[in-house]
Tab-separated table of C-alpha atoms and ligand atoms in Angstrom:
chain	number	residue	atom	x	y	z
A	516	UNK	CA	-13.081	15.779	7.159
A	517	UNK	CA	-14.562	14.577	11.077
A	518	UNK	CA	-14.238	17.280	13.339
A	519	UNK	CA	-12.965	15.147	16.353
A	520	UNK	CA	-9.342	14.602	14.917
A	521	UNK	CA	-6.240	17.111	16.231
A	522	UNK	CA	-3.814	18.041	14.072
A	523	UNK	CA	-0.303	15.909	14.199
A	524	UNK	CA	1.833	15.938	17.773
A	525	UNK	CA	4.255	14.936	15.238
A	526	UNK	CA	7.916	14.068	15.355
A	527	UNK	CA	10.608	17.262	16.804
A	528	UNK	CA	8.520	20.652	16.131
A	529	UNK	CA	5.875	19.279	14.177
A	530	UNK	CA	2.794	19.733	15.620
A	531	UNK	CA	3.679	21.921	18.263
A	532	UNK	CA	0.999	25.048	17.452
A	533	UNK	CA	2.612	27.949	15.261
A	534	UNK	CA	2.837	31.401	17.349
A	535	UNK	CA	-0.841	32.898	16.053
A	536	UNK	CA	-0.508	34.800	13.076
A	537	UNK	CA	-2.742	38.957	12.865
A	538	UNK	CA	-5.603	38.684	11.438
A	539	UNK	CA	-5.744	39.392	7.820
A	540	UNK	CA	-1.920	38.603	7.852
A	541	UNK	CA	-0.881	35.630	5.386
A	542	UNK	CA	1.696	32.920	7.549
A	543	UNK	CA	5.303	33.101	5.863
A	544	UNK	CA	8.697	31.383	6.116
A	545	UNK	CA	11.634	33.287	5.133
A	546	UNK	CA	14.597	31.221	3.886
A	547	UNK	CA	17.752	33.355	4.793
A	548	UNK	CA	21.513	32.438	2.903
A	549	UNK	CA	23.739	32.896	5.854
A	550	UNK	CA	26.415	33.037	3.326
A	551	UNK	CA	24.714	35.965	1.232
A	552	UNK	CA	22.587	37.462	3.204
A	553	UNK	CA	19.929	37.229	0.526
A	554	UNK	CA	16.523	36.141	2.018
A	555	UNK	CA	13.371	34.619	0.881
A	556	UNK	CA	9.641	34.459	1.091
A	557	UNK	CA	7.444	31.158	1.290
A	558	UNK	CA	3.632	30.905	1.969
A	559	UNK	CA	2.618	28.615	4.122
A	560	UNK	CA	-0.498	26.712	3.254
A	561	UNK	CA	-2.757	24.544	5.347
A	562	UNK	CA	-4.680	21.255	4.539
A	563	UNK	CA	-7.692	20.771	6.633
A	564	UNK	CA	-6.117	18.635	9.459
A	565	UNK	CA	-2.091	18.146	9.383
A	566	UNK	CA	1.058	19.745	9.242
A	567	UNK	CA	1.198	22.678	7.103
A	568	UNK	CA	3.089	22.690	4.093
A	569	UNK	CA	5.693	25.234	2.702
A	570	UNK	CA	5.093	26.025	-0.794
A	571	UNK	CA	8.632	25.761	-2.138
A	572	UNK	CA	7.183	25.121	-5.800
A	573	UNK	CA	9.026	29.107	-6.826
A	574	UNK	CA	12.192	28.649	-4.638
A	575	UNK	CA	15.238	27.068	-7.552
A	576	UNK	CA	14.288	29.947	-9.759
A	577	UNK	CA	14.254	32.409	-6.719
A	578	UNK	CA	17.452	31.441	-5.595
A	579	UNK	CA	19.697	28.434	-7.875
A	580	UNK	CA	19.110	25.701	-5.234
A	581	UNK	CA	17.080	22.579	-4.717
A	582	UNK	CA	15.403	21.268	-1.707
A	583	UNK	CA	16.968	17.969	-0.846
A	584	UNK	CA	15.122	15.471	0.617
A	585	UNK	CA	16.108	11.474	-0.456
A	586	UNK	CA	13.517	9.751	1.483
A	587	UNK	CA	11.408	13.162	1.254
A	588	UNK	CA	10.632	12.501	5.103
A	589	UNK	CA	9.672	15.830	4.717
A	590	UNK	CA	8.254	16.590	1.405
A	591	UNK	CA	4.797	16.692	0.697
A	592	UNK	CA	5.064	15.023	-3.017
A	593	UNK	CA	1.097	16.480	-3.755
A	594	UNK	CA	-2.393	17.896	-2.393
A	595	UNK	CA	-4.932	14.930	-1.914
A	596	UNK	CA	-8.432	14.384	-0.245
A	597	UNK	CA	-8.904	10.851	0.195
A	598	UNK	CA	-6.594	9.401	2.645
A	599	UNK	CA	-5.474	11.147	6.455
A	600	UNK	CA	-2.770	9.380	8.107
A	601	UNK	CA	-1.509	10.478	11.857
A	602	UNK	CA	1.116	8.812	12.113
A	603	UNK	CA	1.715	10.100	16.094
A	604	UNK	CA	-1.282	9.311	16.781
A	605	UNK	CA	-1.336	5.699	15.216
A	606	UNK	CA	-5.184	7.181	13.341
A	607	UNK	CA	-5.811	5.663	9.645
A	608	UNK	CA	-8.634	7.521	7.639
A	609	UNK	CA	-10.372	7.398	4.402
A	610	UNK	CA	-12.693	10.029	3.022
A	611	UNK	CA	-12.415	11.453	6.682
A	612	UNK	CA	-14.071	7.892	7.730
A	613	UNK	CA	-12.032	6.739	10.981
A	614	UNK	CA	-10.525	3.318	9.323
A	615	UNK	CA	-12.130	1.501	12.822
A	616	UNK	CA	-15.701	2.074	11.592
A	617	UNK	CA	-14.894	1.548	8.338
A	618	UNK	CA	-13.838	-2.328	8.873
A	619	UNK	CA	-17.000	-2.570	11.250
A	620	UNK	CA	-19.567	-0.589	8.878
A	621	UNK	CA	-19.039	-1.460	5.431
A	622	UNK	CA	-18.220	-3.841	2.634
A	623	UNK	CA	-14.836	-3.734	0.989
A	624	UNK	CA	-16.536	-2.640	-2.108
A	625	UNK	CA	-18.689	0.446	-0.243
A	626	UNK	CA	-15.413	1.150	0.743
A	627	UNK	CA	-13.789	0.807	-2.692
A	628	UNK	CA	-16.883	3.517	-4.084
A	629	UNK	CA	-16.078	5.541	-1.010
A	630	UNK	CA	-12.074	5.270	-2.849
A	631	UNK	CA	-12.942	6.213	-6.005
A	632	UNK	CA	-15.781	8.122	-5.562
A	633	UNK	CA	-15.503	10.101	-2.132
A	634	UNK	CA	-18.647	9.561	-0.509
A	635	UNK	CA	-19.931	5.970	1.264
A	636	UNK	CA	-22.921	5.363	-1.439
A	637	UNK	CA	-26.201	4.854	-1.377
A	638	UNK	CA	-28.107	1.362	-1.729
A	639	UNK	CA	-29.315	1.827	-5.355
A	640	UNK	CA	-25.188	3.380	-5.996
A	641	UNK	CA	-23.960	0.074	-4.249
A	642	UNK	CA	-26.184	-2.256	-6.009
A	643	UNK	CA	-25.193	-0.844	-9.443
A	644	UNK	CA	-21.329	-0.616	-8.496
A	645	UNK	CA	-21.503	-4.201	-6.870
A	646	UNK	CA	-22.474	-5.166	-10.303
A	647	UNK	CA	-20.403	-3.105	-12.401
A	648	UNK	CA	-17.442	-4.372	-10.735
A	649	UNK	CA	-18.486	-7.958	-10.516
A	650	UNK	CA	-19.435	-7.896	-14.730
A	651	UNK	CA	-15.109	-6.920	-15.189
A	652	UNK	CA	-13.984	-9.786	-13.031
A	653	UNK	CA	-13.345	-12.037	-16.079
A	654	UNK	CA	-10.170	-11.402	-18.220
A	655	UNK	CA	-9.873	-11.635	-21.358
A	656	UNK	CA	-9.245	-15.830	-22.210
A	657	UNK	CA	-6.226	-14.970	-24.159
A	658	UNK	CA	-4.750	-13.874	-21.315
A	659	UNK	CA	-4.800	-17.428	-19.598
A	660	UNK	CA	-2.307	-17.983	-23.145
A	661	UNK	CA	-0.281	-15.443	-21.655
A	662	UNK	CA	0.763	-16.893	-18.017
A	663	UNK	CA	1.858	-20.126	-19.962
A	664	UNK	CA	4.798	-18.153	-21.228
A	665	UNK	CA	5.533	-18.192	-17.379
A	666	UNK	CA	7.724	-20.493	-15.111
A	667	UNK	CA	5.708	-22.943	-12.886
A	668	UNK	CA	8.421	-21.912	-10.358
A	669	UNK	CA	7.894	-17.573	-11.340
A	670	UNK	CA	7.401	-15.787	-8.350
A	671	UNK	CA	3.612	-14.836	-8.328
A	672	UNK	CA	4.383	-11.054	-8.049
A	673	UNK	CA	6.691	-11.020	-11.068
A	674	UNK	CA	3.453	-12.917	-12.680
A	675	UNK	CA	0.754	-9.957	-11.760
A	676	UNK	CA	3.889	-7.272	-12.970
A	677	UNK	CA	3.640	-9.206	-16.055
A	678	UNK	CA	0.255	-9.725	-16.823
A	679	UNK	CA	-1.325	-6.351	-15.226
A	680	UNK	CA	0.691	-4.255	-17.288
A	681	UNK	CA	-0.315	-6.416	-20.649
A	682	UNK	CA	-3.426	-5.819	-19.902
A	683	UNK	CA	-3.203	-2.041	-21.640
A	684	UNK	CA	-2.656	-5.178	-24.580
A	685	UNK	CA	-6.501	-5.766	-24.634
A	686	UNK	CA	-8.502	-3.044	-23.118
A	687	UNK	CA	-7.217	-0.394	-25.397
A	688	UNK	CA	-10.961	1.305	-25.171
A	689	UNK	CA	-9.832	2.730	-21.697
A	690	UNK	CA	-6.508	3.934	-22.333
A	691	UNK	CA	-7.332	7.581	-23.146
A	692	UNK	CA	-6.884	9.080	-20.379
A	693	UNK	CA	-8.589	12.328	-21.105
A	694	UNK	CA	-11.552	10.720	-21.257
A	695	UNK	CA	-13.194	10.414	-17.734
A	696	UNK	CA	-15.425	7.236	-18.862
A	697	UNK	CA	-13.083	5.583	-19.979
A	698	UNK	CA	-10.697	6.633	-16.980
A	699	UNK	CA	-13.613	4.961	-14.554
A	700	UNK	CA	-13.594	2.072	-16.712
A	701	UNK	CA	-10.149	1.290	-16.763
A	702	UNK	CA	-10.527	1.680	-12.207
A	703	UNK	CA	-13.172	-1.115	-12.423
A	704	UNK	CA	-12.135	-3.472	-14.688
A	705	UNK	CA	-8.404	-3.149	-12.423
A	706	UNK	CA	-10.444	-4.021	-9.086
A	707	UNK	CA	-12.390	-6.263	-10.545
A	708	UNK	CA	-10.047	-8.465	-12.355
A	709	UNK	CA	-7.292	-8.451	-9.960
A	710	UNK	CA	-8.621	-11.477	-7.776
A	711	UNK	CA	-8.858	-13.605	-10.777
A	712	UNK	CA	-5.000	-11.784	-12.149
A	713	UNK	CA	-3.842	-12.964	-8.560
A	714	UNK	CA	-5.366	-16.438	-8.084
A	715	UNK	CA	-4.404	-17.217	-11.803
A	716	UNK	CA	-1.105	-16.116	-10.626
A	717	UNK	CA	-1.019	-18.747	-7.574
A	718	UNK	CA	-3.138	-21.556	-9.839
A	719	UNK	CA	-0.635	-21.886	-12.597
A	720	UNK	CA	1.931	-22.010	-10.228
A	721	UNK	CA	0.520	-25.250	-8.552
A	722	UNK	CA	-0.444	-26.672	-11.812
A	723	UNK	CA	-4.130	-26.705	-11.552
A	724	UNK	CA	-6.987	-25.122	-14.263
A	725	UNK	CA	-8.077	-22.063	-13.602
A	726	UNK	CA	-11.570	-21.462	-11.847
A	727	UNK	CA	-13.445	-18.562	-13.078
A	728	UNK	CA	-15.147	-15.636	-10.933
A	729	UNK	CA	-18.522	-16.488	-9.988
A	730	UNK	CA	-21.263	-13.548	-10.136
A	731	UNK	CA	-23.484	-14.486	-7.391
A	732	UNK	CA	-20.342	-14.590	-4.680
A	733	UNK	CA	-19.224	-11.631	-3.041
A	734	UNK	CA	-15.532	-9.981	-3.786
A	735	UNK	CA	-13.585	-11.585	-1.152
A	736	UNK	CA	-15.477	-14.782	-1.122
A	737	UNK	CA	-14.539	-15.159	-5.109
A	738	UNK	CA	-11.071	-14.763	-4.342
A	739	UNK	CA	-10.859	-17.293	-2.496
A	740	UNK	CA	-12.858	-19.572	-4.315
A	741	UNK	CA	-10.980	-18.665	-7.454
A	742	UNK	CA	-7.772	-19.639	-5.234
A	743	UNK	CA	-9.553	-22.612	-3.700
A	744	UNK	CA	-11.720	-24.375	-5.590
A	745	UNK	CA	-11.522	-27.298	-8.379
A	746	UNK	CA	-13.109	-28.344	-10.888
A	747	UNK	CA	-13.536	-31.887	-9.440
A	748	UNK	CA	-16.126	-30.677	-6.567
A	749	UNK	CA	-18.019	-28.261	-5.250
A	750	UNK	CA	-15.837	-25.955	-2.119
A	751	UNK	CA	-18.382	-23.622	0.046
A	752	UNK	CA	-15.949	-20.805	1.503
A	753	UNK	CA	-16.334	-20.419	4.964
A	754	UNK	CA	-18.345	-17.329	5.423
A	755	UNK	CA	-15.823	-16.198	8.628
A	756	UNK	CA	-12.690	-16.184	6.334
A	757	UNK	CA	-14.102	-14.207	3.337
A	758	UNK	CA	-15.619	-11.818	6.142
A	759	UNK	CA	-11.990	-11.655	7.365
A	760	UNK	CA	-10.834	-11.303	3.630
A	761	UNK	CA	-12.640	-8.565	3.303
A	762	UNK	CA	-11.602	-6.799	6.396
A	763	UNK	CA	-7.654	-7.098	5.223
A	764	UNK	CA	-8.854	-5.250	1.687
A	765	UNK	CA	-10.304	-2.938	3.625
A	766	UNK	CA	-7.340	-1.939	5.644
A	767	UNK	CA	-5.002	-2.328	2.993
A	768	UNK	CA	-6.736	-0.283	0.379
A	769	UNK	CA	-5.003	3.477	0.382
A	770	UNK	CA	-2.393	4.239	2.368
A	771	UNK	CA	-1.841	8.281	0.908
A	772	UNK	CA	1.221	8.410	-0.221
A	773	UNK	CA	3.560	5.232	0.404
A	774	UNK	CA	5.911	4.106	-2.858
A	775	UNK	CA	3.982	2.692	-4.467
A	776	UNK	CA	1.204	5.061	-4.805
A	777	UNK	CA	4.209	7.441	-5.238
A	778	UNK	CA	5.687	5.366	-7.956
A	779	UNK	CA	2.013	4.636	-9.452
A	780	UNK	CA	1.423	9.121	-9.534
A	781	UNK	CA	4.688	9.064	-11.141
A	782	UNK	CA	4.703	6.798	-13.551
A	783	UNK	CA	0.793	8.365	-14.662
A	784	UNK	CA	1.962	11.969	-14.579
A	785	UNK	CA	3.844	11.386	-17.776
A	786	UNK	CA	0.105	10.565	-18.984
A	787	UNK	CA	1.115	6.632	-19.133
A	788	UNK	CA	-1.648	4.194	-19.488
A	789	UNK	CA	-3.874	2.929	-15.811
A	790	UNK	CA	-3.069	-0.860	-16.473
A	791	UNK	CA	0.794	0.213	-16.984
A	792	UNK	CA	0.855	2.842	-14.035
A	793	UNK	CA	-0.840	0.174	-11.380
A	794	UNK	CA	1.690	-2.710	-13.052
A	795	UNK	CA	4.669	-0.096	-11.980
A	796	UNK	CA	3.377	-0.141	-8.532
A	797	UNK	CA	2.950	-3.813	-8.201
A	798	UNK	CA	6.222	-3.782	-8.996
A	799	UNK	CA	6.933	-1.229	-6.369
A	800	UNK	CA	5.057	-3.119	-3.396
A	801	UNK	CA	7.003	-6.047	-4.065
A	802	UNK	CA	10.062	-4.798	-2.027
A	803	UNK	CA	10.479	-6.139	1.252
A	804	UNK	CA	10.297	-3.115	3.013
A	805	UNK	CA	6.823	-2.840	1.926
A	806	UNK	CA	4.497	-4.571	0.492
A	807	UNK	CA	6.336	-7.791	0.547
A	808	UNK	CA	7.342	-7.444	4.520
A	809	UNK	CA	3.637	-9.882	5.530
A	810	UNK	CA	5.961	-12.664	3.370
A	811	UNK	CA	9.257	-11.530	5.100
A	812	UNK	CA	7.766	-11.632	8.371
A	813	UNK	CA	6.886	-15.343	8.103
A	814	UNK	CA	10.572	-16.749	6.591
A	815	UNK	CA	11.435	-14.501	9.713
A	816	UNK	CA	9.627	-16.676	11.979
A	817	UNK	CA	10.505	-19.784	10.527
A	818	UNK	CA	14.083	-19.041	10.740
A	819	UNK	CA	13.704	-17.740	14.365
A	820	UNK	CA	11.639	-21.755	14.389
A	821	UNK	CA	11.925	-21.505	17.996
A	822	UNK	CA	11.195	-18.958	21.533
A	823	UNK	CA	14.575	-19.913	22.587
A	824	UNK	CA	15.975	-18.297	19.580
A	825	UNK	CA	14.284	-15.055	20.290
A	826	UNK	CA	16.788	-13.314	22.843
A	827	UNK	CA	19.555	-13.961	20.156
A	828	UNK	CA	16.824	-12.916	17.243
A	829	UNK	CA	16.847	-9.789	18.577
A	830	UNK	CA	20.061	-9.129	19.266
A	831	UNK	CA	21.480	-9.531	16.012
A	832	UNK	CA	18.822	-6.989	15.129
A	833	UNK	CA	19.849	-4.399	17.856
A	834	UNK	CA	24.033	-5.129	16.772
A	835	UNK	CA	22.596	-4.345	12.778
A	836	UNK	CA	22.440	-7.839	11.171
A	837	UNK	CA	19.071	-8.796	11.349
A	838	UNK	CA	15.633	-6.530	11.122
A	839	UNK	CA	12.485	-7.098	12.791
A	840	UNK	CA	10.388	-7.610	10.139
A	841	UNK	CA	6.364	-6.443	10.331
A	842	UNK	CA	7.687	-3.150	13.068
A	843	UNK	CA	8.460	-0.194	12.228
A	844	UNK	CA	6.578	2.610	9.897
A	845	UNK	CA	7.710	5.728	8.060
A	846	UNK	CA	4.304	7.272	9.588
A	847	UNK	CA	2.965	5.450	12.080
A	848	UNK	CA	5.793	6.455	15.571
A	849	UNK	CA	2.538	4.692	17.226
A	850	UNK	CA	1.010	1.280	17.340
A	851	UNK	CA	-0.247	1.118	13.862
A	852	UNK	CA	-4.184	1.271	13.730
A	853	UNK	CA	-4.151	-1.957	11.354
A	854	UNK	CA	-1.741	-3.830	13.092
A	855	UNK	CA	-5.397	-3.563	16.372
A	856	UNK	CA	-7.941	-4.805	13.693
A	857	UNK	CA	-5.482	-6.989	12.094
A	858	UNK	CA	-4.740	-8.569	15.582
A	859	UNK	CA	-8.189	-9.027	16.725
A	860	UNK	CA	-8.757	-10.443	12.834
A	861	UNK	CA	-6.073	-12.272	13.344
A	862	UNK	CA	-7.578	-14.562	16.766
A	863	UNK	CA	-10.816	-14.770	15.087
A	864	UNK	CA	-9.487	-16.686	12.026
A	865	UNK	CA	-7.130	-19.129	14.237
A	866	UNK	CA	-10.729	-19.318	16.563
A	867	UNK	CA	-12.974	-20.559	13.083
A	868	UNK	CA	-9.616	-22.900	12.023
A	869	UNK	CA	-8.992	-24.458	15.688
A	870	UNK	CA	-5.196	-23.535	14.984
A	871	UNK	CA	-4.876	-21.115	18.468
A	872	UNK	CA	-1.753	-23.567	19.319
A	873	UNK	CA	-0.559	-22.514	16.247
A	874	UNK	CA	3.289	-22.257	17.246
A	875	UNK	CA	3.707	-19.292	14.774
A	876	UNK	CA	1.278	-17.497	16.154
A	877	UNK	CA	2.528	-18.065	19.542
A	878	UNK	CA	6.350	-17.353	18.216
A	879	UNK	CA	4.660	-13.646	16.723
A	880	UNK	CA	2.736	-12.840	20.458
A	881	UNK	CA	6.222	-13.092	22.410
A	882	UNK	CA	8.335	-11.667	20.146
A	883	UNK	CA	5.595	-8.839	20.138
A	884	UNK	CA	5.985	-8.375	24.408
A	885	UNK	CA	9.375	-8.925	23.795
A	886	UNK	CA	10.028	-5.701	21.013
A	887	UNK	CA	7.241	-3.785	22.807
A	888	UNK	CA	9.545	-3.499	25.839
A	889	UNK	CA	12.587	-3.440	25.138
A	890	UNK	CA	14.179	-0.016	25.146
A	891	UNK	CA	15.917	-0.489	20.996
A	892	UNK	CA	12.124	-0.804	20.244
A	893	UNK	CA	10.644	1.723	21.942
A	894	UNK	CA	13.069	4.483	22.244
A	895	UNK	CA	13.115	4.132	18.366
A	896	UNK	CA	9.302	3.972	18.468
A	897	UNK	CA	8.707	0.815	16.446
A	898	UNK	CA	5.941	-0.927	17.048
A	899	UNK	CA	4.025	-3.601	15.157
A	900	UNK	CA	3.033	-2.952	11.522
A	901	UNK	CA	-0.003	-4.326	9.644
A	902	UNK	CA	2.147	-6.969	7.899
A	903	UNK	CA	3.330	-9.021	11.305
A	904	UNK	CA	0.041	-10.011	11.736
A	905	UNK	CA	-1.831	-10.372	8.123
A	906	UNK	CA	1.009	-13.223	7.030
A	907	UNK	CA	0.434	-15.413	9.749
A	908	UNK	CA	-3.748	-14.839	9.427
A	909	UNK	CA	-2.898	-15.636	5.398
A	910	UNK	CA	-0.527	-18.402	6.748
A	911	UNK	CA	-4.048	-20.250	8.821
A	912	UNK	CA	-5.695	-19.163	5.810
A	913	UNK	CA	-3.752	-22.186	4.141
A	914	UNK	CA	-2.599	-18.756	1.732
A	915	UNK	CA	0.920	-19.654	0.472
A	916	UNK	CA	3.658	-17.080	1.440
A	917	UNK	CA	4.526	-16.156	-2.306
A	918	UNK	CA	0.486	-15.458	-2.378
A	919	UNK	CA	0.779	-12.673	0.799
A	920	UNK	CA	2.027	-9.663	-1.213
A	921	UNK	CA	-0.464	-10.072	-4.683
A	922	UNK	CA	-3.116	-10.313	-1.490
A	923	UNK	CA	-1.485	-6.923	-0.455
A	924	UNK	CA	-1.746	-5.873	-4.088
A	925	UNK	CA	-5.647	-7.304	-4.634
A	926	UNK	CA	-6.711	-4.748	-2.300
A	927	UNK	CA	-4.365	-1.562	-2.897
A	928	UNK	CA	-5.271	-1.916	-6.335
A	929	UNK	CA	-8.682	0.489	-5.584
A	930	UNK	CA	-6.273	3.171	-3.953
A	931	UNK	CA	-3.518	3.237	-6.467
A	932	UNK	CA	-6.623	3.751	-9.215
A	933	UNK	CA	-8.010	6.677	-7.192
A	934	UNK	CA	-5.507	8.316	-6.019
A	935	UNK	CA	-3.770	7.892	-9.890
A	936	UNK	CA	-7.215	9.716	-10.969
A	937	UNK	CA	-7.277	12.458	-8.338
A	938	UNK	CA	-3.394	13.155	-10.338
A	939	UNK	CA	-4.994	12.879	-13.613
A	940	UNK	CA	-8.406	15.076	-12.420
A	941	UNK	CA	-6.181	17.692	-11.684
A	942	UNK	CA	-5.738	20.284	-13.772
A	943	UNK	CA	-2.684	21.467	-12.043
A	944	UNK	CA	-0.655	18.412	-13.196
A	945	UNK	CA	2.541	18.837	-14.245
A	946	UNK	CA	5.346	15.442	-15.240
A	947	UNK	CA	7.022	14.373	-12.272
A	948	UNK	CA	10.917	15.510	-12.695
A	949	UNK	CA	12.927	15.849	-8.873
A	950	UNK	CA	16.453	16.763	-9.502
A	951	UNK	CA	19.401	15.962	-7.812
A	952	UNK	CA	22.325	16.342	-6.204
A	953	UNK	CA	24.823	15.565	-8.457
A	954	UNK	CA	28.325	14.349	-6.979
A	955	UNK	CA	30.011	12.979	-9.941
A	956	UNK	CA	32.767	13.686	-12.246
A	957	UNK	CA	33.092	16.822	-13.436
A	958	UNK	CA	33.908	17.571	-16.519
A	959	UNK	CA	37.024	14.947	-18.525
A	960	UNK	CA	37.429	14.385	-21.857
A	961	UNK	CA	38.643	11.022	-23.238
A	962	UNK	CA	42.377	11.075	-24.849
A	963	UNK	CA	42.426	11.273	-28.891
A	964	UNK	CA	43.847	7.885	-29.393
A	965	UNK	CA	47.083	7.417	-30.772
A	966	UNK	CA	47.293	6.495	-34.582
B	1320	CMC	N1	13.912	-3.485	13.219
B	1320	CMC	C1	14.791	-3.172	13.522
B	1320	CMC	N2	15.423	-2.146	14.107
B	1320	CMC	C2	14.451	-0.496	12.909
B	1320	CMC	C3	13.349	-1.492	12.198
B	1320	CMC	C4	13.136	-2.366	12.267
B	1320	CMC	N3	12.220	-3.276	11.755
B	1320	CMC	N4	13.230	-0.535	12.025
B	1320	CMC	C5	13.684	-0.082	11.936
B	1320	CMC	N5	14.648	0.667	12.571
B	1320	CMC	C6	15.744	0.980	13.321
B	1320	CMC	C7	16.559	1.418	12.606
B	1320	CMC	O1	17.671	0.711	11.959
B	1320	CMC	C8	16.685	3.089	12.835
B	1320	CMC	O2	17.953	2.657	13.741
B	1320	CMC	P1	19.247	3.244	13.973
B	1320	CMC	O3	18.636	5.039	14.064
B	1320	CMC	O4	19.908	3.171	15.423
B	1320	CMC	O5	19.790	3.934	12.606
B	1320	CMC	C9	15.916	3.961	13.012
B	1320	CMC	O6	15.271	2.493	13.584
B	1320	CMC	C10	15.032	4.313	12.216
B	1320	CMC	O7	14.791	3.724	10.993
B	1320	CMC	P2	15.277	3.809	9.550
B	1320	CMC	O8	15.689	2.944	9.206
B	1320	CMC	O9	15.409	5.289	9.073
B	1320	CMC	O10	13.642	4.080	9.225
B	1320	CMC	P3	12.833	4.206	7.644
B	1320	CMC	O11	11.440	5.220	8.320
B	1320	CMC	O12	13.319	4.347	7.020
B	1320	CMC	O13	11.854	2.622	7.628
B	1320	CMC	C11	10.577	1.106	7.457
B	1320	CMC	C12	10.648	2.361	7.422
B	1320	CMC	C13	9.323	0.500	7.457
B	1320	CMC	C14	11.242	0.171	6.033
B	1320	CMC	C15	11.707	0.409	8.354
B	1320	CMC	O14	10.992	0.620	10.278
B	1320	CMC	C16	11.355	-1.520	8.091
B	1320	CMC	O15	12.073	-1.841	7.490
B	1320	CMC	N6	10.747	-2.314	8.936
B	1320	CMC	C17	10.537	-3.665	8.659
B	1320	CMC	C18	9.790	-4.037	7.331
B	1320	CMC	C19	8.621	-3.691	7.353
B	1320	CMC	O16	7.979	-4.713	8.119
B	1320	CMC	N7	7.666	-3.036	6.317
B	1320	CMC	C20	6.182	-2.751	6.429
B	1320	CMC	C21	5.866	-1.747	6.516
B	1320	CMC	S1	4.533	-1.259	6.738
B	1320	CMC	C22	3.274	-2.072	5.053
B	1320	CMC	C23	3.308	-0.652	4.038
B	1320	CMC	O17	3.176	0.478	4.362
B	1320	CMC	O18	4.438	-0.946	3.145
């Protein structure tokens, strides 16, 4: 963990330095039932950085009560060494390395290695890893027939849920989750095949032949090639665009216990196979409150249409009749650090493509300026998130809107498999089984039928 990261100065009360605990004493928190006067003490556990947690695992057996936290706003569901976010300071780190350094100094496959293994690779380790990932990028040929079962107008995320779930029917030799080597192979397969699967979902939707991966190409370059090449003529991927894509992949690679990652962990907690778990993650990512937001941003900008309509749109947002998509985040209550890098990348891509006067970017910039100065957004700490700019970049690159969220899935797969592996390797792993506050009918009886 980098030394210069300070614990979060988080919302209401969090981040205030805790009163010093006397040397040798363990810090505890006491829960008091004011009705009965009963008291229970719970230990406080500290991580390497970030808010402490209260270990309430025995709370139900002690008290007969559950804790209630829909939306998990105050609940740490696991411990993890992979990704750290300080939402108030706008910090994101993978394995201790700040995201800004990773996008500048590493390529996506180095970041994948870091997330999966905990350390950046040496030159030899990188060469082997690149070889392994590259040589897993082809999918079983029979899978190409699977695509033909979908309607041509199927959303590519629907195709991805199906095809990725279907991988477990093809790769039986990497579904034994108790074998670390099989887990490694499954992880490599998922990371390596996801660009092929996503690009083929696109090719299928436009009726073009599938383009196979090319082993001499880099990860991002290969993906763009499979998306845009045809067998009819050579296709050269722009190095600026493939570098931008590589950076975008790094920015989306992991984000601690978000909805899709928690879905992957919860699915995996029952010992389900990794392909099924990642398919579950893809399903969760699809929602517009999560990965589907990049698609929703473009839709929103299209609906606003012209800068003269911005004030009306902002009014509708404030009246809760619309949401400003690409703004706000459960954890970031400051500028999303990924959005900062995205904004820069966006300008580079538009320069390369000569699209600086792109009306959508102008509209987005104006919308951002207005929102950042409006008390509604300022008071609620609603800043642009990663999806605000990614949609514009993808569109400029010629990626169709329906492919935005599949691209997010391509990038996030390494985070999902890293988190899944971390959970499976934990000797203390238990099935995830939340409880509930039941508010339905109490016991009632079905009247006996007459006759
Ligand atoms: N536009 C307008 N108002 C908003 C927005 C928004 N985008 N986001 C939150 N608010 C308001 C909300 O109405 C509420 O106001 P009030 O206090 O008056 O009731 C307040 O801010 C708190 O909102 P919340 O819904 O309780 O916040 P949350 O933490 O549950 O939701 C969120 C987080 C990301 C789902 C939400 O901000 C949102 O829907 N944003 C738009 C969708 C989006 O861009 N999602 C991508 C997230 S980043 C990529 C990823 O990691 O998946």
